[in-house]
């Protein structure tokens, strides 16, 4: 039976650093207010005319491929997670495929919000386990700064989000000891409107209603912060323990947790519940904010650069996001 192994990681973040103090030019807020609620000090915003969703993904992918010792055409399938595509359709995976010269390679676009990368990883893992493909490129990429409401009215969400992309190369292996051990996916649509952007949606009147949609704030992020926080701290723990139990491990066996970078308070709560030290949890939300589907691969790539992913380590990826959706992956590095 084939298994899949992560053989290369890469990431790209825009050069444009936006600090909490920079945000005070657009809204009533403060560095202290933002850090207290989120842990974020700064984030990256894309540069119009330079960065696109797919170009950031391509940059992250080139780095991941180089580290894996592969060329773009060595990849059999692309699985691309984003909620901020360059076009309404087709998806950004097609544009990145063209950018990398990977004509004819199958691409899969998924929209699973903050759990997007783990979902994409699971899809790629299953393709490799089934024997259908031997290599896969898994991507999370987001440009969120162009549509968030940077006014006082939208500050509760505007201060959170940033832009960036991360990528991972998966290759087939026969070694069951150093591979993706399992993935675990969940969703609960009963809470879809607790964190969502309503427009543009196909089930409302079309172009003529655009001004009305804008006036009603349909293009803004609407978040029930208390509900999201309460569900997140429960689901994170559940899905991490699910992965550990499925493979016969305990919390004490875990070497490193790479959570979705949603909020430092959530990460700290989960860390304490699992009995992990601060060094056992990867957190870079302080510098990059919440990059949604890109946050886990960016964090993983940084952790690899820092030497925190060591041979034989037991590593868990975990995410929770809009939908609601939550997921985990357990990896023996």
Coordinates of C-alpha atoms in Angstrom, one line a residue:
X1 CA 0.0 0.0 0.0
X2 CA 1.2 3.5 -0.9
X3 CA 1.5 6.3 1.7
X4 CA 2.2 10.0 1.1
X5 CA 5.1 11.9 2.5
X6 CA 5.7 15.7 2.6
X7 CA 9.0 16.2 0.8
X8 CA 9.0 20.0 0.2
X9 CA 7.5 23.0 1.8
X10 CA 7.4 26.6 0.6
X11 CA 5.7 29.9 1.3
X12 CA 5.4 33.5 0.0
X13 CA 4.2 36.6 1.9
X14 CA 4.0 40.1 0.3
X15 CA 6.7 42.6 1.1
X16 CA 4.1 45.1 2.3
X17 CA 4.1 45.0 6.1
X18 CA 1.0 46.6 7.8
X19 CA 1.4 47.2 11.5
X20 CA -1.4 47.7 14.0
X21 CA -0.4 51.3 14.2
X22 CA -0.8 51.6 10.4
X23 CA -4.5 50.4 10.9
X24 CA -5.2 53.4 13.2
X25 CA -5.0 55.6 10.1
X26 CA -8.2 53.9 8.8
X27 CA -10.2 53.0 11.9
X28 CA -10.5 53.6 15.6
X29 CA -8.3 51.0 17.1
X30 CA -4.9 50.6 18.8
X31 CA -2.0 48.3 18.9
X32 CA -2.9 47.3 22.5
X33 CA -6.5 46.6 21.6
X34 CA -5.5 44.4 18.7
X35 CA -2.8 42.5 20.5
X36 CA -5.0 41.9 23.5
X37 CA -7.8 40.3 21.5
X38 CA -5.8 38.5 18.7
X39 CA -2.1 38.4 19.5
X40 CA -1.4 40.1 16.1
X41 CA 1.3 42.8 15.8
X42 CA 1.4 43.0 12.0
X43 CA 0.3 41.3 8.8
X44 CA 1.2 41.4 5.1
X45 CA -1.0 43.1 2.4
X46 CA -0.6 42.3 -1.3
X47 CA 0.8 44.9 -3.7
X48 CA -1.6 45.6 -6.6
X49 CA 0.1 45.1 -9.9
X50 CA 2.7 42.8 -8.4
X51 CA 0.9 40.1 -6.3
X52 CA -2.1 38.0 -7.3
X53 CA -3.6 35.0 -5.5
X54 CA -2.1 32.6 -8.2
X55 CA 1.3 34.4 -8.4
X56 CA 1.8 34.1 -4.6
X57 CA 0.8 30.4 -4.9
X58 CA 3.3 29.9 -7.7
X59 CA 6.1 31.5 -5.7
X60 CA 5.3 29.2 -2.7
X61 CA 5.1 26.2 -5.0
X62 CA 8.4 26.9 -6.8
X63 CA 10.1 27.0 -3.4
X64 CA 8.4 23.8 -2.2
X65 CA 9.3 22.0 -5.5
X66 CA 12.9 23.1 -5.3
X67 CA 13.2 21.8 -1.7
X68 CA 11.6 18.5 -2.9
X69 CA 14.1 18.3 -5.7
X70 CA 11.3 18.2 -8.3
X71 CA 10.2 20.2 -11.4
X72 CA 6.7 21.4 -12.0
X73 CA 6.0 18.7 -14.5
X74 CA 6.9 16.0 -12.0
X75 CA 3.7 16.8 -10.3
X76 CA 0.6 14.6 -11.1
X77 CA -2.2 16.7 -9.5
X78 CA -2.7 20.1 -7.9
X79 CA -5.1 20.6 -5.0
X80 CA -5.6 24.3 -4.4
X81 CA -7.5 25.8 -1.4
X82 CA -8.6 29.5 -1.3
X83 CA -11.7 31.6 -0.5
X84 CA -10.3 34.6 -2.4
X85 CA -9.8 33.5 -6.0
X86 CA -8.6 35.9 -8.7
X87 CA -11.7 35.3 -10.7
X88 CA -15.3 34.2 -9.8
X89 CA -14.4 31.4 -12.2
X90 CA -12.3 29.6 -13.3
X91 CA -10.4 29.0 -10.1
X92 CA -6.9 30.2 -9.3
X93 CA -5.5 26.7 -9.6
X94 CA -5.9 27.0 -13.4
X95 CA -4.0 30.3 -13.4
X96 CA -1.2 28.9 -11.3
X97 CA -1.0 25.8 -13.4
X98 CA -0.5 28.1 -16.5
X99 CA 2.0 30.2 -14.6
X100 CA 4.1 27.1 -13.8
X101 CA 3.8 25.6 -17.3
X102 CA 2.0 22.5 -16.0
X103 CA -0.4 22.2 -19.0
X104 CA -2.6 19.1 -18.9
X105 CA -2.1 18.4 -15.2
X106 CA -5.4 18.0 -13.3
X107 CA -6.3 20.8 -10.8
X108 CA -8.8 20.7 -8.0
X109 CA -10.1 23.9 -6.4
X110 CA -11.7 23.7 -2.9
X111 CA -13.3 26.2 -0.7
X112 CA -13.1 25.1 2.9
X113 CA -12.0 28.4 4.5
X114 CA -9.5 28.1 7.3
X115 CA -9.6 24.3 7.1
X116 CA -8.8 24.5 3.4
X117 CA -5.2 23.3 3.5
X118 CA -5.9 20.3 5.7
X119 CA -8.8 19.3 3.5
X120 CA -6.6 19.7 0.4
X121 CA -3.9 17.7 2.1
X122 CA -6.4 14.9 2.8
X123 CA -7.6 14.9 -0.8
X124 CA -4.0 14.6 -2.1
X125 CA -3.2 11.9 0.4
X126 CA -6.1 9.8 -0.7
X127 CA -5.1 10.1 -4.3
X128 CA -1.7 8.8 -3.5
X129 CA -2.9 6.1 -1.2
X130 CA -5.2 4.8 -3.9
X131 CA -2.4 4.6 -6.4
X132 CA -4.0 7.0 -8.8
X133 CA -1.2 9.6 -8.5
X134 CA 2.4 9.5 -7.1
X135 CA 3.0 13.2 -6.6
X136 CA 0.8 16.1 -5.6
X137 CA 1.1 19.8 -5.0
X138 CA -1.1 21.1 -2.2
X139 CA -1.6 24.9 -1.9
X140 CA -3.3 27.4 0.4
X141 CA -3.3 31.0 -0.9
X142 CA -5.3 34.1 0.1
X143 CA -5.6 37.8 -0.7
X144 CA -8.0 39.2 1.9
X145 CA -6.8 42.8 2.3
X146 CA -8.6 43.9 -0.9
X147 CA -12.1 43.1 0.4
X148 CA -12.1 43.6 4.2
X149 CA -13.9 46.6 5.6
X150 CA -11.0 48.8 6.8
X151 CA -13.3 51.2 8.7
X152 CA -14.2 51.3 12.4
X153 CA -17.4 49.4 11.6
X154 CA -15.4 46.5 10.3
X155 CA -12.5 46.5 12.6
X156 CA -13.4 43.4 14.6
X157 CA -12.6 41.3 11.5
X158 CA -10.4 43.7 9.5
X159 CA -7.6 43.7 12.1
X160 CA -7.3 39.9 11.8
X161 CA -6.7 39.0 8.2
X162 CA -3.6 39.1 6.1
X163 CA -2.3 37.8 2.7
X164 CA 0.0 35.0 1.8
X165 CA 0.5 31.6 0.3
X166 CA 2.0 28.2 1.3
X167 CA 2.6 25.0 -0.5
X168 CA 3.5 21.4 0.1
X169 CA 4.8 18.7 -2.2
X170 CA 3.5 15.1 -1.5
X171 CA 5.2 12.1 -2.9
X172 CA 4.4 8.4 -2.6
X173 CA 6.3 6.2 -0.2
X174 CA 6.1 2.6 1.0
X175 CA 7.3 3.6 4.4
X176 CA 4.3 3.6 6.8
X177 CA 6.5 5.0 9.6
X178 CA 7.4 8.4 8.0
X179 CA 4.2 9.6 6.2
X180 CA 0.8 11.2 6.7
X181 CA -0.7 8.8 9.1
X182 CA -4.3 9.9 8.9
X183 CA -6.6 12.9 8.2
X184 CA -9.9 13.8 9.8
X185 CA -12.5 16.1 8.3
X186 CA -15.7 17.5 9.7
X187 CA -18.3 20.2 9.0
X188 CA -21.5 21.6 10.5
X189 CA -23.5 23.9 8.2
X190 CA -25.9 24.8 10.9
X191 CA -23.5 27.6 11.8
X192 CA -22.8 28.9 8.3
X193 CA -24.0 32.4 9.0
X194 CA -21.9 32.8 12.1
X195 CA -18.9 33.6 9.9
X196 CA -19.6 34.4 6.3
X197 CA -19.5 36.8 3.4
X198 CA -23.0 36.9 1.8
X199 CA -22.2 38.4 -1.6
X200 CA -21.8 37.9 -4.5
X201 CA -24.2 35.0 -4.4
X202 CA -26.0 33.4 -7.3
X203 CA -29.3 33.0 -5.5
X204 CA -30.0 36.8 -5.3
X205 CA -30.9 39.2 -8.1
X206 CA -28.0 39.9 -10.4
X207 CA -26.2 43.0 -11.5
X208 CA -29.0 45.4 -10.9
X209 CA -28.9 44.7 -7.2
X210 CA -25.1 45.4 -6.8
X211 CA -25.6 48.9 -5.2
X212 CA -28.2 47.5 -2.8
X213 CA -25.9 44.7 -1.8
X214 CA -23.1 47.2 -1.2
X215 CA -25.3 49.4 0.9
X216 CA -26.4 46.5 3.0
X217 CA -22.8 45.4 3.6
X218 CA -23.3 42.0 1.9
X219 CA -19.7 42.0 0.7
X220 CA -18.3 42.4 4.3
X221 CA -17.3 39.7 6.7
X222 CA -20.0 39.0 9.3
X223 CA -18.7 37.2 12.3
X224 CA -20.4 36.1 15.5
X225 CA -17.1 36.2 17.4
X226 CA -18.4 34.6 20.6
X227 CA -19.9 31.6 18.8
X228 CA -16.8 31.2 16.7
X229 CA -14.5 31.2 19.7
X230 CA -16.6 28.8 21.7
X231 CA -16.9 26.3 18.9
X232 CA -13.2 26.6 17.9
X233 CA -11.7 25.8 21.3
X234 CA -13.9 22.7 21.5
X235 CA -13.5 21.4 18.0
X236 CA -9.7 22.0 17.9
X237 CA -9.3 19.7 20.9
X238 CA -11.7 17.1 19.6
X239 CA -10.1 16.8 16.2
X240 CA -6.6 16.7 17.5
X241 CA -7.5 13.9 20.0
X242 CA -9.4 12.1 17.2
X243 CA -6.2 11.9 15.2
X244 CA -4.1 10.8 18.1
X245 CA -6.5 8.1 19.2
X246 CA -7.0 6.8 15.6
X247 CA -3.3 6.0 15.6
X248 CA -2.9 4.7 19.1
X249 CA -1.1 7.8 20.5
X250 CA -1.6 10.0 23.6
X251 CA -1.3 13.7 23.9
X252 CA 2.1 13.3 25.5
X253 CA 3.4 11.6 22.3
X254 CA 2.9 14.8 20.3
X255 CA 6.1 16.6 19.4
X256 CA 4.7 19.6 17.5
X257 CA 1.2 21.1 16.9
X258 CA 0.8 23.4 13.8
X259 CA -2.7 25.0 14.3
X260 CA -4.5 27.3 11.9
X261 CA -3.4 30.8 12.9
X262 CA -6.8 32.2 13.9
X263 CA -6.2 33.8 17.3
X264 CA -3.4 33.5 19.8
X265 CA -6.0 33.1 22.6
X266 CA -7.4 30.0 20.9
X267 CA -3.9 28.5 20.3
X268 CA -2.9 29.1 23.9
X269 CA -6.2 27.6 25.2
X270 CA -5.7 24.5 23.1
X271 CA -2.0 24.2 24.0
X272 CA -2.9 24.3 27.7
X273 CA -5.7 21.7 27.3
X274 CA -3.3 19.3 25.6
X275 CA -0.5 19.9 28.2
X276 CA 1.9 21.2 25.6
X277 CA 4.7 23.7 26.1
X278 CA 5.0 26.9 24.1
X279 CA 7.8 25.4 22.1
X280 CA 5.6 22.6 21.0
X281 CA 3.1 24.8 19.2
X282 CA 3.9 26.8 16.1
X283 CA 2.6 30.4 16.2
X284 CA 3.4 33.1 13.7
X285 CA 0.1 34.9 13.8
X286 CA 1.9 37.8 15.5
X287 CA 3.7 38.6 12.2
X288 CA 1.3 37.4 9.5
X289 CA -2.2 37.6 11.0
X290 CA -4.9 35.1 9.9
X291 CA -4.1 34.0 6.3
X292 CA -7.0 31.5 6.2
X293 CA -6.1 28.5 4.0
X294 CA -2.5 29.7 3.7
X295 CA -1.8 29.8 7.5
X296 CA -0.9 26.2 8.1
X297 CA 1.5 25.7 5.2
X298 CA 3.2 29.1 5.9
X299 CA 3.6 28.0 9.5
X300 CA 4.9 24.6 8.5
X301 CA 7.4 26.0 6.0
X302 CA 8.7 28.4 8.7
X303 CA 9.0 25.6 11.2
X304 CA 11.0 23.5 8.7
X305 CA 13.3 26.5 8.1
X306 CA 13.8 26.8 11.9
X307 CA 14.7 23.1 12.2
X308 CA 11.5 22.4 14.2
X309 CA 10.4 19.5 12.0
X310 CA 12.8 16.7 12.9
X311 CA 13.0 13.2 11.6
X312 CA 10.7 10.9 13.5
X313 CA 8.7 13.8 15.1
X314 CA 4.9 13.3 15.6
X315 CA 3.3 16.4 14.2
X316 CA -0.4 17.4 14.2
X317 CA -2.0 19.9 11.9
X318 CA -5.4 21.3 13.1
X319 CA -7.8 23.9 11.8
X320 CA -11.2 25.3 12.5
X321 CA -13.1 27.8 10.3
X322 CA -16.2 29.2 8.7
X323 CA -18.8 26.6 7.7
X324 CA -18.3 25.5 10.4
X325 CA -15.5 23.3 9.3
X326 CA -12.7 21.6 11.3
X327 CA -10.0 19.1 10.4
X328 CA -6.7 17.5 11.5
X329 CA -3.8 15.6 10.0
X330 CA -1.3 13.5 11.9
X331 CA 2.1 13.1 10.4
X332 CA 5.2 11.1 11.3
X333 CA 8.0 13.3 9.9

